[in-house]
PDB file of C-alpha atoms and ligand atoms in Angstrom:
ATOM      1  CA  MET A1334     247.350  37.935   6.992  1.00 96.00           C
ATOM      2  CA  LYS A1335     244.463  39.854   8.564  1.00 98.00           C
ATOM      3  CA  LYS A1336     245.107  41.906  11.685  1.00 98.00           C
ATOM      4  CA  LEU A1337     243.702  41.386  15.156  1.00 98.00           C
ATOM      5  CA  LEU A1338     244.131  43.935  17.924  1.00 98.00           C
ATOM      6  CA  TYR A1339     244.221  42.421  21.411  1.00 99.00           C
ATOM      7  CA  ILE A1340     243.619  44.943  24.195  1.00 99.00           C
ATOM      8  CA  ASP A1341     244.771  43.288  27.404  1.00 98.00           C
ATOM      9  CA  ALA A1342     243.205  45.169  30.310  1.00 98.00           C
ATOM     10  CA  CYS A1343     243.763  42.324  32.802  1.00 98.00           C
ATOM     11  CA  ILE A1344     245.155  44.692  35.400  1.00 98.00           C
ATOM     12  CA  ARG A1345     246.084  41.954  37.922  1.00 98.00           C
ATOM     13  CA  ASP A1346     248.203  40.385  35.196  1.00 97.00           C
ATOM     14  CA  GLU A1347     249.433  36.882  36.138  1.00 95.00           C
ATOM     15  CA  GLN A1348     246.853  36.665  38.976  1.00 97.00           C
ATOM     16  CA  SER A1349     244.048  37.494  36.573  1.00 98.00           C
ATOM     17  CA  ARG A1350     241.404  34.842  35.875  1.00 98.00           C
ATOM     18  CA  THR A1351     240.271  36.873  32.856  1.00 98.00           C
ATOM     19  CA  LYS A1352     243.796  36.639  31.481  1.00 98.00           C
ATOM     20  CA  ARG A1353     243.873  32.864  32.047  1.00 98.00           C
ATOM     21  CA  ILE A1354     240.757  32.603  29.869  1.00 98.00           C
ATOM     22  CA  ALA A1355     241.954  35.067  27.218  1.00 98.00           C
ATOM     23  CA  THR A1356     245.497  33.732  26.720  1.00 98.00           C
ATOM     24  CA  PRO A1357     244.678  30.351  25.059  1.00 98.00           C
ATOM     25  CA  ILE A1358     241.995  32.009  22.946  1.00 98.00           C
ATOM     26  CA  ILE A1359     244.474  34.610  21.673  1.00 98.00           C
ATOM     27  CA  GLU A1360     247.013  31.821  21.025  1.00 98.00           C
ATOM     28  CA  ALA A1361     244.393  30.022  18.878  1.00 98.00           C
ATOM     29  CA  LEU A1362     243.578  33.241  17.022  1.00 98.00           C
ATOM     30  CA  LYS A1363     247.275  33.651  16.155  1.00 98.00           C
ATOM     31  CA  GLN A1364     246.782  30.808  13.650  1.00 97.00           C
ATOM     32  CA  LYS A1365     244.458  33.076  11.659  1.00 97.00           C
ATOM     33  CA  TYR A1366     245.538  36.614  12.484  1.00 98.00           C
ATOM     34  CA  GLU A1367     248.595  38.753  12.903  1.00 98.00           C
ATOM     35  CA  VAL A1368     248.038  39.790  16.518  1.00 98.00           C
ATOM     36  CA  GLN A1369     249.052  43.176  17.914  1.00 98.00           C
ATOM     37  CA  THR A1370     248.804  43.254  21.713  1.00 98.00           C
ATOM     38  CA  LEU A1371     248.381  46.420  23.740  1.00 98.00           C
ATOM     39  CA  VAL A1372     248.790  45.787  27.473  1.00 98.00           C
ATOM     40  CA  ILE A1373     246.936  48.546  29.299  1.00 98.00           C
ATOM     41  CA  ASN A1374     249.201  48.221  32.378  1.00 98.00           C
ATOM     42  CA  ASP A1375     252.220  49.065  30.209  1.00 98.00           C
ATOM     43  CA  LEU A1376     250.787  52.145  28.497  1.00 98.00           C
ATOM     44  CA  ASP A1377     251.401  55.695  29.601  1.00 96.00           C
ATOM     45  CA  LEU A1378     247.822  56.983  29.570  1.00 97.00           C
ATOM     46  CA  SER A1379     247.090  60.644  30.099  1.00 96.00           C
ATOM     47  CA  ILE A1380     243.607  61.406  31.399  1.00 96.00           C
ATOM     48  CA  VAL A1381     241.299  63.146  28.955  1.00 96.00           C
ATOM     49  CA  LYS A1382     240.852  66.520  30.643  1.00 97.00           C
ATOM     50  CA  LYS A1383     240.477  70.133  29.437  1.00 97.00           C
ATOM     51  CA  GLU A1384     244.002  70.661  28.110  1.00 97.00           C
ATOM     52  CA  LEU A1385     243.986  67.419  26.142  1.00 97.00           C
ATOM     53  CA  VAL A1386     240.514  68.044  24.702  1.00 96.00           C
ATOM     54  CA  THR A1387     241.576  71.560  23.626  1.00 97.00           C
ATOM     55  CA  LYS A1388     244.730  70.216  21.991  1.00 97.00           C
ATOM     56  CA  ARG A1389     242.769  67.476  20.260  1.00 95.00           C
ATOM     57  CA  THR A1390     240.197  69.981  18.967  1.00 93.00           C
ATOM     58  CA  ASN A1391     243.102  71.913  17.469  1.00 95.00           C
ATOM     59  CA  GLY A1392     244.396  68.773  15.762  1.00 94.00           C
ATOM     60  CA  ASP A1393     247.317  68.410  18.169  1.00 97.00           C
ATOM     61  CA  ILE A1394     247.285  64.689  18.939  1.00 97.00           C
ATOM     62  CA  ASP A1395     250.106  62.833  20.628  1.00 97.00           C
ATOM     63  CA  PRO A1396     251.700  60.531  17.997  1.00 98.00           C
ATOM     64  CA  GLN A1397     251.615  57.539  20.368  1.00 98.00           C
ATOM     65  CA  VAL A1398     247.887  58.030  21.024  1.00 98.00           C
ATOM     66  CA  MET A1399     247.306  58.463  17.283  1.00 98.00           C
ATOM     67  CA  SER A1400     249.068  55.158  16.579  1.00 98.00           C
ATOM     68  CA  TRP A1401     246.789  53.355  19.108  1.00 98.00           C
ATOM     69  CA  ALA A1402     243.697  54.910  17.515  1.00 98.00           C
ATOM     70  CA  GLU A1403     244.922  53.897  14.063  1.00 98.00           C
ATOM     71  CA  SER A1404     245.439  50.341  15.314  1.00 98.00           C
ATOM     72  CA  VAL A1405     241.819  50.324  16.508  1.00 98.00           C
ATOM     73  CA  ARG A1406     240.656  51.779  13.186  1.00 98.00           C
ATOM     74  CA  ASP A1407     242.608  49.361  10.990  1.00 98.00           C
ATOM     75  CA  ALA A1408     242.177  46.046  12.850  1.00 98.00           C
ATOM     76  CA  ASP A1409     240.061  43.358  11.173  1.00 98.00           C
ATOM     77  CA  ARG A1410     239.101  41.966  14.570  1.00 98.00           C
ATOM     78  CA  ILE A1411     239.351  43.306  18.134  1.00 98.00           C
ATOM     79  CA  VAL A1412     239.524  41.327  21.374  1.00 98.00           C
ATOM     80  CA  ILE A1413     239.260  43.075  24.743  1.00 99.00           C
ATOM     81  CA  ALA A1414     239.993  41.169  27.954  1.00 99.00           C
ATOM     82  CA  ALA A1415     239.064  43.022  31.131  1.00 99.00           C
ATOM     83  CA  PRO A1416     237.797  42.132  34.610  1.00 98.00           C
ATOM     84  CA  PHE A1417     234.440  43.477  35.841  1.00 98.00           C
ATOM     85  CA  TRP A1418     235.290  46.420  38.082  1.00 98.00           C
ATOM     86  CA  ASP A1419     232.804  48.676  39.819  1.00 98.00           C
ATOM     87  CA  MET A1420     230.025  47.218  37.692  1.00 98.00           C
ATOM     88  CA  SER A1421     231.808  48.087  34.459  1.00 98.00           C
ATOM     89  CA  ILE A1422     235.269  48.013  32.901  1.00 98.00           C
ATOM     90  CA  PRO A1423     238.432  49.233  34.676  1.00 98.00           C
ATOM     91  CA  ALA A1424     238.907  53.012  34.395  1.00 98.00           C
ATOM     92  CA  ALA A1425     242.321  52.515  32.768  1.00 98.00           C
ATOM     93  CA  LEU A1426     240.624  50.740  29.861  1.00 98.00           C
ATOM     94  CA  LYS A1427     237.926  53.440  29.644  1.00 98.00           C
ATOM     95  CA  ASN A1428     240.731  55.991  29.585  1.00 98.00           C
ATOM     96  CA  PHE A1429     242.490  54.176  26.748  1.00 98.00           C
ATOM     97  CA  LEU A1430     239.233  53.999  24.769  1.00 98.00           C
ATOM     98  CA  GLU A1431     238.526  57.713  25.384  1.00 98.00           C
ATOM     99  CA  LEU A1432     242.007  58.554  24.100  1.00 98.00           C
ATOM    100  CA  CYS A1433     241.328  56.507  20.944  1.00 98.00           C
ATOM    101  CA  SER A1434     237.960  58.152  20.277  1.00 97.00           C
ATOM    102  CA  ILE A1435     239.334  60.640  17.771  1.00 97.00           C
ATOM    103  CA  PHE A1436     237.252  62.425  15.138  1.00 96.00           C
ATOM    104  CA  ASP A1437     238.212  61.412  11.603  1.00 97.00           C
ATOM    105  CA  VAL A1438     240.133  58.396  12.960  1.00 98.00           C
ATOM    106  CA  THR A1439     237.824  56.018  14.837  1.00 98.00           C
ATOM    107  CA  PHE A1440     234.625  57.930  13.995  1.00 98.00           C
ATOM    108  CA  LYS A1441     233.396  60.626  11.644  1.00 98.00           C
ATOM    109  CA  SER A1442     230.402  62.937  11.469  1.00 97.00           C
ATOM    110  CA  ASP A1443     228.100  64.429   8.877  1.00 97.00           C
ATOM    111  CA  ASP A1444     225.789  67.411   9.418  1.00 96.00           C
ATOM    112  CA  LYS A1445     223.346  65.254  11.412  1.00 97.00           C
ATOM    113  CA  THR A1446     225.197  62.661  13.463  1.00 97.00           C
ATOM    114  CA  CYS A1447     228.336  60.638  14.108  1.00 97.00           C
ATOM    115  CA  TYR A1448     229.170  57.420  12.328  1.00 98.00           C
ATOM    116  CA  GLY A1449     231.900  54.818  12.636  1.00 98.00           C
ATOM    117  CA  ASN A1450     235.191  54.722  10.777  1.00 98.00           C
ATOM    118  CA  CYS A1451     236.636  51.397  11.968  1.00 98.00           C
ATOM    119  CA  LYS A1452     237.133  48.268   9.935  1.00 98.00           C
ATOM    120  CA  ALA A1453     236.589  45.440  12.427  1.00 98.00           C
ATOM    121  CA  GLU A1454     233.532  43.332  11.636  1.00 97.00           C
ATOM    122  CA  LYS A1455     233.646  41.591  15.001  1.00 98.00           C
ATOM    123  CA  MET A1456     234.697  42.377  18.545  1.00 98.00           C
ATOM    124  CA  LEU A1457     235.055  39.914  21.412  1.00 98.00           C
ATOM    125  CA  TYR A1458     234.915  41.018  25.057  1.00 98.00           C
ATOM    126  CA  ILE A1459     236.272  38.502  27.582  1.00 99.00           C
ATOM    127  CA  THR A1460     235.523  39.147  31.236  1.00 99.00           C
ATOM    128  CA  THR A1461     235.107  37.610  34.680  1.00 98.00           C
ATOM    129  CA  ARG A1462     232.796  38.964  37.367  1.00 98.00           C
ATOM    130  CA  GLY A1463     233.036  38.618  41.130  1.00 98.00           C
ATOM    131  CA  MET A1464     229.297  38.534  41.729  1.00 98.00           C
ATOM    132  CA  ASP A1465     226.644  36.385  40.063  1.00 98.00           C
ATOM    133  CA  ILE A1466     225.643  38.992  37.480  1.00 98.00           C
ATOM    134  CA  ASP A1467     224.663  37.992  33.945  1.00 98.00           C
ATOM    135  CA  THR A1468     225.780  39.643  30.732  1.00 98.00           C
ATOM    136  CA  GLY A1469     223.098  42.174  29.802  1.00 97.00           C
ATOM    137  CA  ASP A1470     221.782  42.581  33.366  1.00 98.00           C
ATOM    138  CA  VAL A1471     221.075  46.235  34.146  1.00 98.00           C
ATOM    139  CA  LEU A1472     223.831  46.016  36.797  1.00 98.00           C
ATOM    140  CA  GLU A1473     226.310  44.904  34.166  1.00 98.00           C
ATOM    141  CA  GLN A1474     227.626  48.066  32.546  1.00 98.00           C
ATOM    142  CA  GLY A1475     230.694  46.578  30.830  1.00 98.00           C
ATOM    143  CA  SER A1476     229.120  45.013  27.765  1.00 98.00           C
ATOM    144  CA  SER A1477     226.484  47.753  27.371  1.00 98.00           C
ATOM    145  CA  TYR A1478     229.212  50.407  27.264  1.00 98.00           C
ATOM    146  CA  LEU A1479     231.391  48.438  24.844  1.00 98.00           C
ATOM    147  CA  LYS A1480     228.364  47.758  22.639  1.00 98.00           C
ATOM    148  CA  ALA A1481     227.548  51.472  22.485  1.00 98.00           C
ATOM    149  CA  LEU A1482     231.155  52.442  21.791  1.00 98.00           C
ATOM    150  CA  SER A1483     231.548  49.809  19.083  1.00 98.00           C
ATOM    151  CA  TRP A1484     228.416  51.265  17.463  1.00 98.00           C
ATOM    152  CA  LEU A1485     229.978  54.763  17.549  1.00 98.00           C
ATOM    153  CA  TRP A1486     233.149  53.414  15.975  1.00 98.00           C
ATOM    154  CA  GLY A1487     231.330  51.312  13.371  1.00 98.00           C
ATOM    155  CA  ILE A1488     232.611  47.998  14.704  1.00 98.00           C
ATOM    156  CA  GLY A1489     230.502  44.894  13.993  1.00 91.00           C
ATOM    157  CA  PRO A1490     228.649  42.839  16.584  1.00 96.00           C
ATOM    158  CA  LEU A1491     230.102  42.477  20.058  1.00 97.00           C
ATOM    159  CA  GLU A1492     230.354  38.952  21.391  1.00 98.00           C
ATOM    160  CA  VAL A1493     230.737  38.541  25.159  1.00 98.00           C
ATOM    161  CA  LEU A1494     232.498  35.632  26.845  1.00 98.00           C
ATOM    162  CA  SER A1495     232.120  35.715  30.611  1.00 98.00           C
ATOM    163  CA  ALA A1496     232.528  33.737  33.798  1.00 98.00           C
ATOM    164  CA  GLN A1497     230.685  35.009  36.838  1.00 98.00           C
ATOM    165  CA  ASN A1498     230.275  34.571  40.601  1.00 98.00           C
ATOM    166  CA  MET A1499     234.036  34.080  40.718  1.00 98.00           C
ATOM    167  CA  ASP A1500     234.504  35.614  44.184  1.00 98.00           C
ATOM    168  CA  TYR A1501     231.932  33.300  45.790  1.00 98.00           C
ATOM    169  CA  LEU A1502     232.704  29.833  44.442  1.00 98.00           C
ATOM    170  CA  SER A1503     235.022  27.094  45.670  1.00 98.00           C
ATOM    171  CA  GLU A1504     238.448  26.748  44.032  1.00 98.00           C
ATOM    172  CA  ARG A1505     237.190  23.686  42.173  1.00 98.00           C
ATOM    173  CA  GLU A1506     234.140  25.545  40.835  1.00 98.00           C
ATOM    174  CA  ILE A1507     236.278  28.515  39.797  1.00 98.00           C
ATOM    175  CA  GLU A1508     238.607  26.195  37.874  1.00 98.00           C
ATOM    176  CA  GLU A1509     235.586  24.566  36.222  1.00 98.00           C
ATOM    177  CA  ARG A1510     234.249  27.957  35.123  1.00 98.00           C
ATOM    178  CA  ILE A1511     237.625  28.977  33.733  1.00 98.00           C
ATOM    179  CA  SER A1512     237.907  25.709  31.788  1.00 98.00           C
ATOM    180  CA  ARG A1513     234.361  26.050  30.459  1.00 98.00           C
ATOM    181  CA  ALA A1514     234.982  29.640  29.351  1.00 98.00           C
ATOM    182  CA  ILE A1515     238.202  28.599  27.560  1.00 98.00           C
ATOM    183  CA  PHE A1516     236.284  25.808  25.814  1.00 98.00           C
ATOM    184  CA  GLU A1517     233.518  28.227  24.730  1.00 98.00           C
ATOM    185  CA  GLY A1518     236.113  30.814  23.694  1.00 98.00           C
ATOM    186  CA  LEU A1519     237.995  28.331  21.515  1.00 98.00           C
ATOM    187  CA  LYS A1520     234.717  27.542  19.768  1.00 98.00           C
ATOM    188  CA  ILE A1521     234.104  31.279  19.218  1.00 98.00           C
ATOM    189  CA  ALA A1522     237.681  31.591  17.882  1.00 98.00           C
ATOM    190  CA  GLU A1523     236.944  29.014  15.157  1.00 97.00           C
ATOM    191  CA  GLU A1524     234.262  31.294  13.668  1.00 96.00           C
ATOM    192  CA  PHE A1525     235.824  34.632  14.621  1.00 97.00           C
TER     193      PHE A1525
HETATM  194  C1  FMN B1245     239.022  46.941  41.943  1.00 86.68           C
HETATM  195  C2  FMN B1245     237.999  45.826  41.837  1.00 86.68           C
HETATM  196  C3  FMN B1245     236.681  46.133  41.606  1.00 86.68           C
HETATM  197  C4  FMN B1245     235.723  45.120  41.507  1.00 86.68           C
HETATM  198  N1  FMN B1245     234.421  45.447  41.289  1.00 86.68           N
HETATM  199  C5  FMN B1245     233.496  44.467  41.149  1.00 86.68           C
HETATM  200  C6  FMN B1245     232.137  44.780  40.920  1.00 86.68           C
HETATM  201  O1  FMN B1245     231.732  45.939  40.871  1.00 86.68           O
HETATM  202  N2  FMN B1245     231.267  43.764  40.745  1.00 86.68           N
HETATM  203  C7  FMN B1245     231.645  42.448  40.787  1.00 86.68           C
HETATM  204  O2  FMN B1245     230.808  41.552  40.565  1.00 86.68           O
HETATM  205  N3  FMN B1245     232.945  42.126  41.013  1.00 86.68           N
HETATM  206  C8  FMN B1245     233.868  43.101  41.196  1.00 86.68           C
HETATM  207  N4  FMN B1245     235.179  42.774  41.431  1.00 86.68           N
HETATM  208  C9  FMN B1245     235.562  41.363  41.440  1.00 86.68           C
HETATM  209  C10 FMN B1245     236.121  40.938  40.093  1.00 86.68           C
HETATM  210  O3  FMN B1245     235.212  41.216  39.039  1.00 86.68           O
HETATM  211  C11 FMN B1245     236.426  39.452  40.040  1.00 86.68           C
HETATM  212  O4  FMN B1245     237.235  39.072  41.134  1.00 86.68           O
HETATM  213  C12 FMN B1245     237.105  39.100  38.740  1.00 86.68           C
HETATM  214  O5  FMN B1245     237.194  37.700  38.580  1.00 86.68           O
HETATM  215  C13 FMN B1245     238.504  39.692  38.722  1.00 86.68           C
HETATM  216  O6  FMN B1245     239.083  39.441  37.472  1.00 86.68           O
HETATM  217  P1  FMN B1245     240.645  39.131  37.327  1.00 86.68           P
HETATM  218  O7  FMN B1245     240.933  37.862  38.100  1.00 86.68           O
HETATM  219  O8  FMN B1245     240.813  38.971  35.852  1.00 86.68           O
HETATM  220  O9  FMN B1245     241.369  40.313  37.875  1.00 86.68           O
HETATM  221  C14 FMN B1245     236.130  43.771  41.585  1.00 86.68           C
HETATM  222  C15 FMN B1245     237.479  43.474  41.828  1.00 86.68           C
HETATM  223  C16 FMN B1245     238.407  44.474  41.951  1.00 86.68           C
HETATM  224  C17 FMN B1245     239.862  44.145  42.207  1.00 86.68           C
END
């Protein structure tokens, strides 16, 4: 069975609307993929600062971090679920991704430039936004960042599933948006 890596960055956990959308989609994908889930809240993430960069340059990489990076490298598909925070993704997720950006693991380089070393042909990013901001809007720095990073890592096209204006709608409208996103996500899952 092919492998799917699910990166759950729904920091508010059971209160998370993003998680409510992602969970049934991941359940559907379990029919087709062996799913490995990494819950960002549960990971012990060191911040990438001078000491860590120096160690990494010297090939001294924490085995746990290496295993996460290898999971990213070897997955056939990747799904990231994360709320829209401060116009982008939560810092904890950025931190995780920075830790996994390891030369000769998730990317390589020749004498001119970097190129990707990951297997996944598709990546799905599931998100909800408080304000009424569209995917691809200049104010929306979540999908643009993930698109750029997936290019660096050689991961195929990024598909974005979003629900927006969630902090300014009635309860009924919020529920409608969640249901619609699940419906759209299940359709994406059929082809994913
Ligand atoms: C720490 C934090 C930062 C947020 N930053 C933004 C933001 O910059 N722009 C925005 O539209 N919504 C922002 N929101 C609102 C969330 O995007 C929105 O409530 C979303 O549905 C939360 O997802 P969740 O229910 O999965 O946690 C923020 C919420 C939190 C808790």
